[in-house]
Short mmCIF file of C-alpha atoms in Angstrom, two decimals:
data_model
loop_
_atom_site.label_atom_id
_atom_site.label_comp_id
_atom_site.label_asym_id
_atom_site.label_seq_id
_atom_site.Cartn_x
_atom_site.Cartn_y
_atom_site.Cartn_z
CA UNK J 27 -22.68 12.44 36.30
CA UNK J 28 -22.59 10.18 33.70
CA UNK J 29 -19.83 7.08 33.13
CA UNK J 30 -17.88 6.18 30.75
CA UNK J 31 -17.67 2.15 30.98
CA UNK J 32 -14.78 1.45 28.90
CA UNK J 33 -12.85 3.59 30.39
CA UNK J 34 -14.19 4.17 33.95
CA UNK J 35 -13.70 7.92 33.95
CA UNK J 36 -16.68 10.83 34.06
CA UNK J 37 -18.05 12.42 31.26
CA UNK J 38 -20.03 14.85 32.68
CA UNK J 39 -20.18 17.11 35.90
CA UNK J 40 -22.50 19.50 37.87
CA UNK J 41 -21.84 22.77 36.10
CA UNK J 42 -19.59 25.53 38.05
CA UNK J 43 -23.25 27.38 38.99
CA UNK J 44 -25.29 24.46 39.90
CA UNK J 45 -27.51 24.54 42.43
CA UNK J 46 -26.22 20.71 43.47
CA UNK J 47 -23.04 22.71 44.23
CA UNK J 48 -24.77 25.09 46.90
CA UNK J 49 -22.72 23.81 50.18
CA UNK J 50 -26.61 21.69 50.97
CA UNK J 51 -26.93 18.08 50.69
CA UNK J 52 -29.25 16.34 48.06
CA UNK J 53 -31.12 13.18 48.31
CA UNK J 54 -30.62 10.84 45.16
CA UNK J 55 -33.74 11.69 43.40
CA UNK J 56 -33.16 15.11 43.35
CA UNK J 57 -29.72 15.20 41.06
CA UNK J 58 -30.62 11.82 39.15
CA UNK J 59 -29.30 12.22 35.80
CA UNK J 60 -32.21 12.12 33.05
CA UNK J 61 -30.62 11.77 29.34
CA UNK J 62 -31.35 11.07 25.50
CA UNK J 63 -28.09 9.73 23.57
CA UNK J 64 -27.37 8.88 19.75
CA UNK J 65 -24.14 9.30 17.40
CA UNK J 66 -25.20 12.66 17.80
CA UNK J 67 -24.33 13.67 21.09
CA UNK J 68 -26.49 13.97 24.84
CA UNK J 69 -29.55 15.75 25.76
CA UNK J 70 -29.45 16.09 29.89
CA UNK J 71 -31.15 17.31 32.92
CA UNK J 72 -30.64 15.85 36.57
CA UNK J 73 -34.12 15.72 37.77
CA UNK J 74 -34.48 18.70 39.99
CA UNK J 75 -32.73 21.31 38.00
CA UNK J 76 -35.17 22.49 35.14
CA UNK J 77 -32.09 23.01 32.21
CA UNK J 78 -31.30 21.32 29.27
CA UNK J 79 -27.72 20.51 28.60
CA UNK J 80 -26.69 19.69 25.09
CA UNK J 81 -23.54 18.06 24.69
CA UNK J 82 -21.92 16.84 21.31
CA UNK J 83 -19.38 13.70 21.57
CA UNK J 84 -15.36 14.90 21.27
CA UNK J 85 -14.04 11.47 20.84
CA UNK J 86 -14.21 9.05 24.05
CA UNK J 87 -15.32 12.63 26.03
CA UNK J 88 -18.26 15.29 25.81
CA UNK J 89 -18.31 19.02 25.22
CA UNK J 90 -21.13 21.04 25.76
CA UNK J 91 -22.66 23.24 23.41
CA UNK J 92 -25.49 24.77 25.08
CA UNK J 93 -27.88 24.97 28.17
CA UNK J 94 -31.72 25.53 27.92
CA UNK J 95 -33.20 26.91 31.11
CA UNK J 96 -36.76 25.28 31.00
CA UNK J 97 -40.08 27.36 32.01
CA UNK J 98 -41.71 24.69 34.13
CA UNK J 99 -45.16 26.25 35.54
CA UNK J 100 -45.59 25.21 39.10
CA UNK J 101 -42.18 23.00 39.06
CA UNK J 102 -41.05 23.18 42.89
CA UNK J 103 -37.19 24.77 43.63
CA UNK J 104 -35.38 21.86 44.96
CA UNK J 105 -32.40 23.55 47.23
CA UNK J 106 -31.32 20.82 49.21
CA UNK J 107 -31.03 20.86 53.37
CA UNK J 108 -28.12 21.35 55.38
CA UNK J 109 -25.91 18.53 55.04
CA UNK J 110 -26.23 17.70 59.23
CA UNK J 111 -29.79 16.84 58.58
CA UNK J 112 -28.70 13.71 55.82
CA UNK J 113 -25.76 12.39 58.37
CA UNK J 114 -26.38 8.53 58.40
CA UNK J 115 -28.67 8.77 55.71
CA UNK J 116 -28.26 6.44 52.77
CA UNK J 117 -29.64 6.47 49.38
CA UNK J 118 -32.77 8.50 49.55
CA UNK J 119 -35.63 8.99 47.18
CA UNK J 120 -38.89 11.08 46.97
CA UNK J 121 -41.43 10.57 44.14
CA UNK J 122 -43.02 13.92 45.41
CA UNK J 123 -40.78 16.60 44.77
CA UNK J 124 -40.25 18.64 41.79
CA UNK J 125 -38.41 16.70 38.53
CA UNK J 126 -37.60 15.90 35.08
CA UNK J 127 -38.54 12.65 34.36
CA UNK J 128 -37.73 11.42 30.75
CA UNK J 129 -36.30 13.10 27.69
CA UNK J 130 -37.12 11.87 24.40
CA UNK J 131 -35.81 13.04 20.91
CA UNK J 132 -38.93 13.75 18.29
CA UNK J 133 -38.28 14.65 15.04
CA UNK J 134 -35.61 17.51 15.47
CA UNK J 135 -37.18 18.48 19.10
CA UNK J 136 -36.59 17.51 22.38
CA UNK J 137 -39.49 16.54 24.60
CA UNK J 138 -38.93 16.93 28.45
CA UNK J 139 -41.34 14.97 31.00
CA UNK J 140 -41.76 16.34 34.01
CA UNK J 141 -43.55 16.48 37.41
CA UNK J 142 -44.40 20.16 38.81
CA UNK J 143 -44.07 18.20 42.41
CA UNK J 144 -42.68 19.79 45.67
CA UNK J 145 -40.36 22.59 46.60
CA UNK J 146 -37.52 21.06 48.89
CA UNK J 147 -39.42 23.70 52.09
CA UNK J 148 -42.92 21.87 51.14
CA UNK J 149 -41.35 18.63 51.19
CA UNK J 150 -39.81 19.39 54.58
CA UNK J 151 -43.35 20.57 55.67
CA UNK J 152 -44.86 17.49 54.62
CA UNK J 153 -42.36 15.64 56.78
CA UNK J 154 -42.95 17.64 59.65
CA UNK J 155 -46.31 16.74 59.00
CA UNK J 156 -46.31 13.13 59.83
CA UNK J 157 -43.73 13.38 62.60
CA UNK J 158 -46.31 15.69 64.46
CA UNK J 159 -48.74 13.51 64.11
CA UNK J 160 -51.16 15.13 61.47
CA UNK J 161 -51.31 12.11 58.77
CA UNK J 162 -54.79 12.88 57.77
CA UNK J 163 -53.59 16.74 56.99
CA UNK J 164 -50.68 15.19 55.42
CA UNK J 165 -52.57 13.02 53.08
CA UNK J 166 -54.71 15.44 51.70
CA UNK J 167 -51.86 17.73 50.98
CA UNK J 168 -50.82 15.00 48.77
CA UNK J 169 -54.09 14.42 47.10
CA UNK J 170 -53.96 18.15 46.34
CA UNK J 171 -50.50 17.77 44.69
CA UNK J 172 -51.74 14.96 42.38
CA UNK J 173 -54.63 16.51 41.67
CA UNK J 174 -52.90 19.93 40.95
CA UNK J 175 -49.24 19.30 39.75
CA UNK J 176 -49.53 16.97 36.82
CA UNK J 177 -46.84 15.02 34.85
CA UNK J 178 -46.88 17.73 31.39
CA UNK J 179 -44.25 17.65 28.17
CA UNK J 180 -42.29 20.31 27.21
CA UNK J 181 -41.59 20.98 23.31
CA UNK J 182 -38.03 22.26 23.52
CA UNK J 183 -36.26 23.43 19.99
CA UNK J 184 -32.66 22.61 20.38
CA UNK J 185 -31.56 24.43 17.59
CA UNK J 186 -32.90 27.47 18.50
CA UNK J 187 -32.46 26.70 22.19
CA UNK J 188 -35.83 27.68 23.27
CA UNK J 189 -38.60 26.57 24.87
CA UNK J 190 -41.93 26.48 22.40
CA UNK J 191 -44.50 25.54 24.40
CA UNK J 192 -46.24 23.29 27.56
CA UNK J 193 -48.95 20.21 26.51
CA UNK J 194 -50.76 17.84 29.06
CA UNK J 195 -51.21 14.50 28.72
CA UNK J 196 -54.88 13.06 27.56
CA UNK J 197 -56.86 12.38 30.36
CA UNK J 198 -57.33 8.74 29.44
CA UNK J 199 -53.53 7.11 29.49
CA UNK J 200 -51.22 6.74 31.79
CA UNK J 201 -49.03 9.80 32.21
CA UNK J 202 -46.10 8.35 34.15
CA UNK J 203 -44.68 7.02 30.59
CA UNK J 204 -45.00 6.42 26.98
CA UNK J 205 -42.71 4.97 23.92
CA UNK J 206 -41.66 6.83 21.46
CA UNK J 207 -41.59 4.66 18.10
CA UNK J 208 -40.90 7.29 15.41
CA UNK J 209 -43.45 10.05 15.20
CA UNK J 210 -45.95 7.42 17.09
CA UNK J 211 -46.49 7.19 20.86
CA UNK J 212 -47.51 4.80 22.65
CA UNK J 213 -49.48 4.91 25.72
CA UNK J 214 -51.22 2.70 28.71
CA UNK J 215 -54.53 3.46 29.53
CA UNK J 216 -55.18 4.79 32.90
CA UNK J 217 -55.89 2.65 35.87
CA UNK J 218 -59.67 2.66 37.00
CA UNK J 219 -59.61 1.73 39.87
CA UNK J 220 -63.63 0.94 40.15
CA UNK J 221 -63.34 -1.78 36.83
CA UNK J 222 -61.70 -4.87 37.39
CA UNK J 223 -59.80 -5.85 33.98
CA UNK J 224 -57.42 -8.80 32.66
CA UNK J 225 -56.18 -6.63 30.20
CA UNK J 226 -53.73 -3.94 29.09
CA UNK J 227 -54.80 -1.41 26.42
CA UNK J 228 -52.63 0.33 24.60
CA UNK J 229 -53.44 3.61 22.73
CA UNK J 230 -51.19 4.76 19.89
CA UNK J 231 -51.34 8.55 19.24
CA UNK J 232 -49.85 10.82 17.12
CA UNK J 233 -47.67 14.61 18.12
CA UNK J 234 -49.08 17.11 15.61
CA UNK J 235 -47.19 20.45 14.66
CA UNK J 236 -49.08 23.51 13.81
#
């Protein structure tokens, strides 16, 4: 949920039929709350729920206007584990399982950065992994999933609320983050990790619509 500072109260809530609601417990990470806000109102997701939530401002409150299930390809089902499992667990967070990580406004779209990641059951299996001893196997399950599962933007038309279509990132930057200064984005080049460097270089590209 998100806060209100001024006036200490919650603007927005899990929705009646979200899967954060499913009697399972939830590390932090997988219900973080990922937003865009102007004078025009709030673009959400929490991270491991692939929907859009649109909400317009009704004075010092929200109402929502509409919700945009996202097609993710390959983004893992995060369903939580039974809530005895977390007992005495504090705040926890995975940077392997399934989630949205930034939304930006372009133009009149939305763009929605995610991370195809884990399911919650292969993020248990990769656990299970380490605690019976198979690091090595463990590892290279992970290599796998960073070689196979990468960060990709979805092009999301709110007015329509629809989905129009999936793009990777260029090979060469960064694809954890970018700016978004106008219509011009701003990358980091990739880490090599072979070339020793001093430097940061930044590459400026442009999001063409045909």
């Amino acid at each position: 949920m998100i806060l209100n500072r001024r006036l200490k109260k919650a603007l927005i809530a899990f929705a009646p039929n979200s899967r954060f609601l499913n009697g399972n417990g939830f590390i932090q990470s997988d219900f973080e709350p990922v937003f865009s806000a102007d004078e025009g109102g709030i673009f959400l997701a929490f991270a491991g729920d692939p929907v859009l939530h649109q909400y317009t401002w009704l004075g010092d409150s929200v109402s929502l206007e509409k919700s945009i299930k996202l097609s993710l390809p390959d983004f893992g089902e995060i369903t939580g584990q039974p809530l005895k499992s977390l007992e005495g667990v504090g705040a926890s967070t995975s940077m392997l399982t399934a989630s949205v990580r930034k939304i930006s406004k372009w133009n009149d779209k939305v763009l929605v950065q995610f991370f195809p990641g884990l399911s919650t059951e292969e993020d248990l299996a990769l656990d299970q992994d380490y605690e019976n001893g198979n690091e090595e196997e463990a590892k290279a399950k992970i290599q796998k999933l960073f070689t196979e599962r990468k960060v990709r933007l979805a092009i999301v038309d709110p007015l329509e609320g629809k989905q129009l279509g999936i793009i990777d990132f260029p090979e060469w930057v960064n694809s954890s983050g970018f700016v978004l200064d106008g219509e011009d984005f701003w990358f980091v080049k990739r880490f090599n990790p072979e070339a020793e460097e001093d430097f940061i270089k930044l590459y400026k590209a442009k999001l063409i619509e045909k």
